[in-house]
Amino acid sequence: MKKIVSPAEGISHRNSFHEHLLATARPIWGAILSHPFLASTADGTISEDVFKTWMVQDYLFVREEIPFLGVLISKAPPHLRPPLADAVVTLNRELELFREQANAAGISFDGISMSPTCHAYIQFLMATAYGRSFEQGFTLLYGVEKAYLDSWVRVKSRQRSRSPWQAFIDNWTSDAFQDYVAWLAETLDALATGKSEADRANMEELFLLAARYEYLFWEMAARGKTWPV
Amino acid sequence: MKKIVSPAEGISHRNSFHEHLLATARPIWGAILSHPFLASTADGTISEDVFKTWMVQDYLFVREEIPFLGVLISKAPPHLRPPLADAVVTLNRELELFREQANAAGISFDGISMSPTCHAYIQFLMATAYGRSFEQGFTLLYGVEKAYLDSWVRVKSRQRSRSPWQAFIDNWTSDAFQDYVAWLAETLDALATGKSEADRANMEELFLLAARYEYLFWEMAARGKTWPV
Amino acid sequence: MKKIVSPAEGISHRNSFHEHLLATARPIWGAILSHPFLASTADGTISEDVFKTWMVQDYLFVREEIPFLGVLISKAPPHLRPPLADAVVTLNRELELFREQANAAGISFDGISMSPTCHAYIQFLMATAYGRSFEQGFTLLYGVEKAYLDSWVRVKSRQRSRSPWQAFIDNWTSDAFQDYVAWLAETLDALATGKSEADRANMEELFLLAARYEYLFWEMAARGKTWPV
Amino acid sequence: MKKIVSPAEGISHRNSFHEHLLATARPIWGAILSHPFLASTADGTISEDVFKTWMVQDYLFVREEIPFLGVLISKAPPHLRPPLADAVVTLNRELELFREQANAAGISFDGISMSPTCHAYIQFLMATAYGRSFEQGFTLLYGVEKAYLDSWVRVKSRQRSRSPWQAFIDNWTSDAFQDYVAWLAETLDALATGKSEADRANMEELFLLAARYEYLFWEMAARGKTWPV
């Protein structure tokens, strides 16, 4: 089994673009990884309501991440289209996981709708994919997935007993998911090579925004934030 | 001078699509129009800080509404392109108004950045314009502008003395702006004619979301909400 | 084995939208199906050069159809995303078929570029997918695939002996491909249901344009048309 | 009055990006500028039918260039949005010119439709604007407008007597149009500064394609090319 790399190790030397991004985002990343949602999932004290709120909202997020990948495919150079198409297949399988787990937990996905944070995050993905260059959209994809890998690795590393939500924890700490995120990092580094300073600054800005939205997503789940009107 | 129509009157008979939208959104619209930001702007008790927060964020909103209109122009039928191009020219003039007023109030627009609410709202506009049909994007434009007209008309109708921010109040209650919003309503009604129930339901959903974001925008300004990380 | 349906049969009764489209396009469809490229492929008299021109251009077409599907996925309702993602996987497999056949025939795909007709056709797909509604983009997908099914079914029905290009003939007359095109037709009918007359007229216009481009594609291959400058 | 610069002069030294593009495109540019359509417009021997074909197709082209500019506005940095919005206003005025001239010449624009070349060219503009980066779309705008400036300057420089189509010749050789194209060139140079080699290669490829489509457009007009089916 693959050694679980601590997120902190990954940003110690700064000679690649993805490492630079992680170093720049370190304070936000720290806030994400120390969020009570993750700690309470790890130690089993999380309330069922809070976890179910997350399940509903993350199901909607994953479902609407597929259109985001669709636009990325449309702008990708030919050699990156097959792995991105595979990522869509993986997301479709993840939706199955959500449906199974929801079913087992007695949660219905009928008539659910997005919280403001989930809605805003998805709009951000779509607006970026459509309106910006492929490299910029891809940076966002890396941010989204890297934050999930690191968040769930953090949960797993702090677990002392099996969780009722183990299937989710295992999903985003699996070898397959780690390989995927490693591929995203490598590919991002290749895409950033030779890009102008202005282009890299735009990519960095988008990465930091993705990190901020990740933090807000845990906040939304933990506090059950909905539309005030 | 044109009689200022009370927003409530506009939704009394429901035989047009825009009236249907306003009737459906009535509770959210009520929350918007009774927001403390508007009441305190009208009676002069609004703090300078709060108003300046709004100025900075609304300047960014107006600036980034232009790309939204750009995508609408790209999808519009030929006869709607010239009036939408005129709307871009008007927004550019509005940006001038903001810069003059900011200058007069000693506010600098250097280095400003979007609050989460402003960012989310703009992402919503762009994602909709790019990803949805022209009719759906246009519905959003109507929602944004109608909310502004009604909000500032509410302020003006409650004013008992001149405001330091009179230029903004006058801008969005002017005859020209009222005519523009009336044209948006008529055009929307024409666009909705003959559309399928599913299409109209999508348009309604987007209109309600626009109303929700409008409410959140006043909230953000009033409470000075920024990124927590 | 599935009975090969003559294209003519498919348009005899006109109670569905896809049948209406085929009936409207009948003259263009006739020109496509009686194109010398198909007749000479069927009877084995096609020159190797002409077939190789087609192989190169159709490889590029299939490759660039994937971004088109990417945009369709981004605009599709949730239940249509998985089958469209499967279509991308199929196209990736088709690219493999092209590479194998090219390799066997001693054709290199290095440094190839699009003829004007192939370039124009792909631009048409992409501009439609990005700029128009999902229903309109989907209509184009149906046109592209239905024309291919009918064209290759025509070749197969006229074959008296095995072709050196049998792998292509078999690919687009397979049960799997017939099922896919049947699914496209059904789905298109469902999408058209309840659409306004104006929307259906737009869909029809796009379908006829797709048919025209299909005809031009065979012409381009048969005549080896390239950029004059 | 501004000196009309010969197109050849503009590409003598190669220290800017737009000059590099023009140098690379020189053979295609030569074919454009020596096209019989331009020569026969200059010496007055052009047939009325040929010129009218061009008028109809170019009217449609200009009309559909506005959506192209709409997408460019949506992706432009803030400081480039106002001049691009002005360009839309100019195109709307150009459409008026077409309508006046058509009216004077007894041409009706009712029921006209795009030739294959005009359709393909517009699809190319739209697909590029939506799918590619702003810099790439802007390169295309420069190519389109620079080809028109140089073509009509060539006509004007060869004229010995007033043309019945003088209004068009004057329009695209005016000081205002020359200033616009000069601004496009400068702005393109600024956009290209610091871009990666791969980005600049993509921009160059798009510029060469624009030049090829310009040549095909004159060909289409001169030969009255329409859809074969």
PDB file of C-alpha atoms in Angstrom, chain C residues 33-167:
ATOM      1  CA  LEU C  33     -25.990   8.415 -50.239  1.00  0.00           C
ATOM      2  CA  SER C  34     -25.453   8.441 -53.998  1.00  0.00           C
ATOM      3  CA  HIS C  35     -22.039  10.071 -53.726  1.00  0.00           C
ATOM      4  CA  PRO C  36     -19.384   8.326 -55.883  1.00  0.00           C
ATOM      5  CA  PHE C  37     -17.130   7.953 -52.831  1.00  0.00           C
ATOM      6  CA  LEU C  38     -19.602   5.511 -51.293  1.00  0.00           C
ATOM      7  CA  ALA C  39     -20.386   3.684 -54.542  1.00  0.00           C
ATOM      8  CA  SER C  40     -16.710   3.211 -55.371  1.00  0.00           C
ATOM      9  CA  THR C  41     -15.906   2.084 -51.829  1.00  0.00           C
ATOM     10  CA  ALA C  42     -18.706  -0.472 -52.102  1.00  0.00           C
ATOM     11  CA  ASP C  43     -17.615  -1.879 -55.488  1.00  0.00           C
ATOM     12  CA  GLY C  44     -13.914  -1.711 -54.707  1.00  0.00           C
ATOM     13  CA  THR C  45     -12.991   0.739 -57.472  1.00  0.00           C
ATOM     14  CA  ILE C  46     -12.056   3.592 -55.119  1.00  0.00           C
ATOM     15  CA  SER C  47      -8.463   4.747 -55.546  1.00  0.00           C
ATOM     16  CA  GLU C  48      -6.155   4.233 -52.614  1.00  0.00           C
ATOM     17  CA  ASP C  49      -5.224   7.920 -52.653  1.00  0.00           C
ATOM     18  CA  VAL C  50      -8.813   9.025 -52.329  1.00  0.00           C
ATOM     19  CA  PHE C  51      -9.507   6.629 -49.493  1.00  0.00           C
ATOM     20  CA  LYS C  52      -6.340   7.685 -47.712  1.00  0.00           C
ATOM     21  CA  THR C  53      -7.307  11.351 -48.038  1.00  0.00           C
ATOM     22  CA  TRP C  54     -10.573  10.490 -46.372  1.00  0.00           C
ATOM     23  CA  MET C  55      -8.786   8.487 -43.629  1.00  0.00           C
ATOM     24  CA  VAL C  56      -6.544  11.403 -42.722  1.00  0.00           C
ATOM     25  CA  GLN C  57      -9.356  13.947 -42.747  1.00  0.00           C
ATOM     26  CA  ASP C  58     -11.820  11.747 -40.918  1.00  0.00           C
ATOM     27  CA  TYR C  59      -9.222  10.931 -38.275  1.00  0.00           C
ATOM     28  CA  LEU C  60      -8.878  14.660 -37.647  1.00  0.00           C
ATOM     29  CA  PHE C  61     -12.649  15.032 -37.673  1.00  0.00           C
ATOM     30  CA  VAL C  62     -13.189  12.273 -35.103  1.00  0.00           C
ATOM     31  CA  ARG C  63     -10.384  13.658 -32.958  1.00  0.00           C
ATOM     32  CA  GLU C  64     -11.962  17.114 -32.940  1.00  0.00           C
ATOM     33  CA  GLU C  65     -15.460  15.757 -32.417  1.00  0.00           C
ATOM     34  CA  ILE C  66     -14.387  14.970 -28.847  1.00  0.00           C
ATOM     35  CA  PRO C  67     -14.189  18.657 -27.828  1.00  0.00           C
ATOM     36  CA  PHE C  68     -17.628  19.079 -29.404  1.00  0.00           C
ATOM     37  CA  LEU C  69     -18.964  16.322 -27.154  1.00  0.00           C
ATOM     38  CA  GLY C  70     -17.184  17.961 -24.233  1.00  0.00           C
ATOM     39  CA  VAL C  71     -19.271  21.111 -24.664  1.00  0.00           C
ATOM     40  CA  LEU C  72     -22.441  19.058 -25.113  1.00  0.00           C
ATOM     41  CA  ILE C  73     -21.695  17.286 -21.814  1.00  0.00           C
ATOM     42  CA  SER C  74     -21.240  20.675 -20.158  1.00  0.00           C
ATOM     43  CA  LYS C  75     -24.741  21.732 -21.204  1.00  0.00           C
ATOM     44  CA  ALA C  76     -26.558  18.400 -20.908  1.00  0.00           C
ATOM     45  CA  PRO C  77     -29.093  17.643 -18.198  1.00  0.00           C
ATOM     46  CA  PRO C  78     -27.674  15.192 -15.617  1.00  0.00           C
ATOM     47  CA  HIS C  79     -29.258  12.025 -17.054  1.00  0.00           C
ATOM     48  CA  LEU C  80     -27.716  12.599 -20.504  1.00  0.00           C
ATOM     49  CA  ARG C  81     -24.170  13.160 -19.263  1.00  0.00           C
ATOM     50  CA  PRO C  82     -23.204   9.482 -18.735  1.00  0.00           C
ATOM     51  CA  PRO C  83     -24.251   8.343 -22.245  1.00  0.00           C
ATOM     52  CA  LEU C  84     -22.450  11.330 -23.779  1.00  0.00           C
ATOM     53  CA  ALA C  85     -19.354  10.497 -21.728  1.00  0.00           C
ATOM     54  CA  ASP C  86     -19.610   6.958 -23.120  1.00  0.00           C
ATOM     55  CA  ALA C  87     -19.710   8.454 -26.609  1.00  0.00           C
ATOM     56  CA  VAL C  88     -16.372  10.156 -25.901  1.00  0.00           C
ATOM     57  CA  VAL C  89     -14.893   6.812 -24.860  1.00  0.00           C
ATOM     58  CA  THR C  90     -16.186   5.305 -28.117  1.00  0.00           C
ATOM     59  CA  LEU C  91     -14.603   8.089 -30.150  1.00  0.00           C
ATOM     60  CA  ASN C  92     -11.289   7.492 -28.393  1.00  0.00           C
ATOM     61  CA  ARG C  93     -11.564   3.838 -29.419  1.00  0.00           C
ATOM     62  CA  GLU C  94     -12.388   4.908 -32.982  1.00  0.00           C
ATOM     63  CA  LEU C  95      -9.174   6.934 -33.036  1.00  0.00           C
ATOM     64  CA  GLU C  96      -7.343   3.715 -32.169  1.00  0.00           C
ATOM     65  CA  LEU C  97      -9.025   2.010 -35.112  1.00  0.00           C
ATOM     66  CA  PHE C  98      -7.835   4.813 -37.395  1.00  0.00           C
ATOM     67  CA  ARG C  99      -4.290   4.533 -36.088  1.00  0.00           C
ATOM     68  CA  GLU C 100      -4.228   0.746 -36.562  1.00  0.00           C
ATOM     69  CA  GLN C 101      -5.646   0.960 -40.069  1.00  0.00           C
ATOM     70  CA  ALA C 102      -3.324   3.810 -41.004  1.00  0.00           C
ATOM     71  CA  ASN C 103      -0.390   1.841 -39.706  1.00  0.00           C
ATOM     72  CA  ALA C 104      -1.431  -1.244 -41.668  1.00  0.00           C
ATOM     73  CA  ALA C 105      -1.852   0.886 -44.801  1.00  0.00           C
ATOM     74  CA  GLY C 106       1.497   2.627 -44.348  1.00  0.00           C
ATOM     75  CA  ILE C 107      -0.086   6.027 -43.716  1.00  0.00           C
ATOM     76  CA  SER C 108       1.519   8.395 -41.254  1.00  0.00           C
ATOM     77  CA  PHE C 109      -0.578  10.843 -39.260  1.00  0.00           C
ATOM     78  CA  ASP C 110       2.479  12.993 -38.484  1.00  0.00           C
ATOM     79  CA  GLY C 111       2.154  16.564 -39.639  1.00  0.00           C
ATOM     80  CA  ILE C 112      -1.293  16.133 -41.154  1.00  0.00           C
ATOM     81  CA  SER C 113      -3.624  19.102 -41.199  1.00  0.00           C
ATOM     82  CA  MET C 114      -7.260  19.798 -41.906  1.00  0.00           C
ATOM     83  CA  SER C 115      -8.594  20.478 -45.375  1.00  0.00           C
ATOM     84  CA  PRO C 116     -10.843  23.576 -45.620  1.00  0.00           C
ATOM     85  CA  THR C 117     -13.981  21.405 -45.532  1.00  0.00           C
ATOM     86  CA  CYS C 118     -12.891  19.460 -42.457  1.00  0.00           C
ATOM     87  CA  HIS C 119     -11.816  22.676 -40.743  1.00  0.00           C
ATOM     88  CA  ALA C 120     -15.103  24.409 -41.545  1.00  0.00           C
ATOM     89  CA  TYR C 121     -17.187  21.457 -40.393  1.00  0.00           C
ATOM     90  CA  ILE C 122     -15.397  21.275 -37.046  1.00  0.00           C
ATOM     91  CA  GLN C 123     -15.714  25.035 -36.541  1.00  0.00           C
ATOM     92  CA  PHE C 124     -19.426  24.657 -37.196  1.00  0.00           C
ATOM     93  CA  LEU C 125     -19.724  21.947 -34.537  1.00  0.00           C
ATOM     94  CA  MET C 126     -17.779  23.929 -31.965  1.00  0.00           C
ATOM     95  CA  ALA C 127     -19.460  27.281 -32.629  1.00  0.00           C
ATOM     96  CA  THR C 128     -22.861  25.619 -32.364  1.00  0.00           C
ATOM     97  CA  ALA C 129     -22.033  23.712 -29.191  1.00  0.00           C
ATOM     98  CA  TYR C 130     -20.682  26.814 -27.456  1.00  0.00           C
ATOM     99  CA  GLY C 131     -23.098  29.387 -28.808  1.00  0.00           C
ATOM    100  CA  ARG C 132     -26.413  27.594 -29.050  1.00  0.00           C
ATOM    101  CA  SER C 133     -28.663  25.696 -26.692  1.00  0.00           C
ATOM    102  CA  PHE C 134     -28.005  22.070 -25.774  1.00  0.00           C
ATOM    103  CA  GLU C 135     -30.932  20.920 -27.938  1.00  0.00           C
ATOM    104  CA  GLN C 136     -29.457  22.632 -30.956  1.00  0.00           C
ATOM    105  CA  GLY C 137     -25.998  21.169 -30.394  1.00  0.00           C
ATOM    106  CA  PHE C 138     -27.519  17.735 -29.864  1.00  0.00           C
ATOM    107  CA  THR C 139     -29.390  18.031 -33.173  1.00  0.00           C
ATOM    108  CA  LEU C 140     -26.046  18.495 -34.875  1.00  0.00           C
ATOM    109  CA  LEU C 141     -24.641  15.394 -33.176  1.00  0.00           C
ATOM    110  CA  TYR C 142     -27.590  13.388 -34.436  1.00  0.00           C
ATOM    111  CA  GLY C 143     -27.100  14.736 -37.979  1.00  0.00           C
ATOM    112  CA  VAL C 144     -23.393  13.869 -38.011  1.00  0.00           C
ATOM    113  CA  GLU C 145     -23.883  10.326 -36.727  1.00  0.00           C
ATOM    114  CA  LYS C 146     -27.041   9.512 -38.663  1.00  0.00           C
ATOM    115  CA  ALA C 147     -25.351  10.564 -41.914  1.00  0.00           C
ATOM    116  CA  TYR C 148     -22.450   8.260 -41.101  1.00  0.00           C
ATOM    117  CA  LEU C 149     -24.681   5.333 -40.243  1.00  0.00           C
ATOM    118  CA  ASP C 150     -26.701   5.683 -43.418  1.00  0.00           C
ATOM    119  CA  SER C 151     -23.629   6.257 -45.590  1.00  0.00           C
ATOM    120  CA  TRP C 152     -21.797   3.168 -44.395  1.00  0.00           C
ATOM    121  CA  VAL C 153     -24.937   1.055 -44.356  1.00  0.00           C
ATOM    122  CA  ARG C 154     -25.324   2.046 -47.991  1.00  0.00           C
ATOM    123  CA  VAL C 155     -21.735   0.919 -48.686  1.00  0.00           C
ATOM    124  CA  LYS C 156     -22.254  -2.375 -46.881  1.00  0.00           C
ATOM    125  CA  SER C 157     -25.549  -3.106 -48.644  1.00  0.00           C
ATOM    126  CA  ARG C 158     -23.828  -2.660 -52.025  1.00  0.00           C
ATOM    127  CA  GLN C 159     -20.701  -4.651 -51.245  1.00  0.00           C
ATOM    128  CA  ARG C 160     -20.195  -7.875 -53.168  1.00  0.00           C
ATOM    129  CA  SER C 161     -16.752  -8.690 -51.814  1.00  0.00           C
ATOM    130  CA  ARG C 162     -14.620  -7.877 -48.849  1.00  0.00           C
ATOM    131  CA  SER C 163     -13.036  -4.403 -48.933  1.00  0.00           C
ATOM    132  CA  PRO C 164      -9.475  -3.552 -47.880  1.00  0.00           C
ATOM    133  CA  TRP C 165     -11.257  -0.919 -45.731  1.00  0.00           C
ATOM    134  CA  GLN C 166     -13.691  -3.416 -44.207  1.00  0.00           C
ATOM    135  CA  ALA C 167     -12.815  -2.378 -40.640  1.00  0.00           C
TER     136      ALA C 167
END
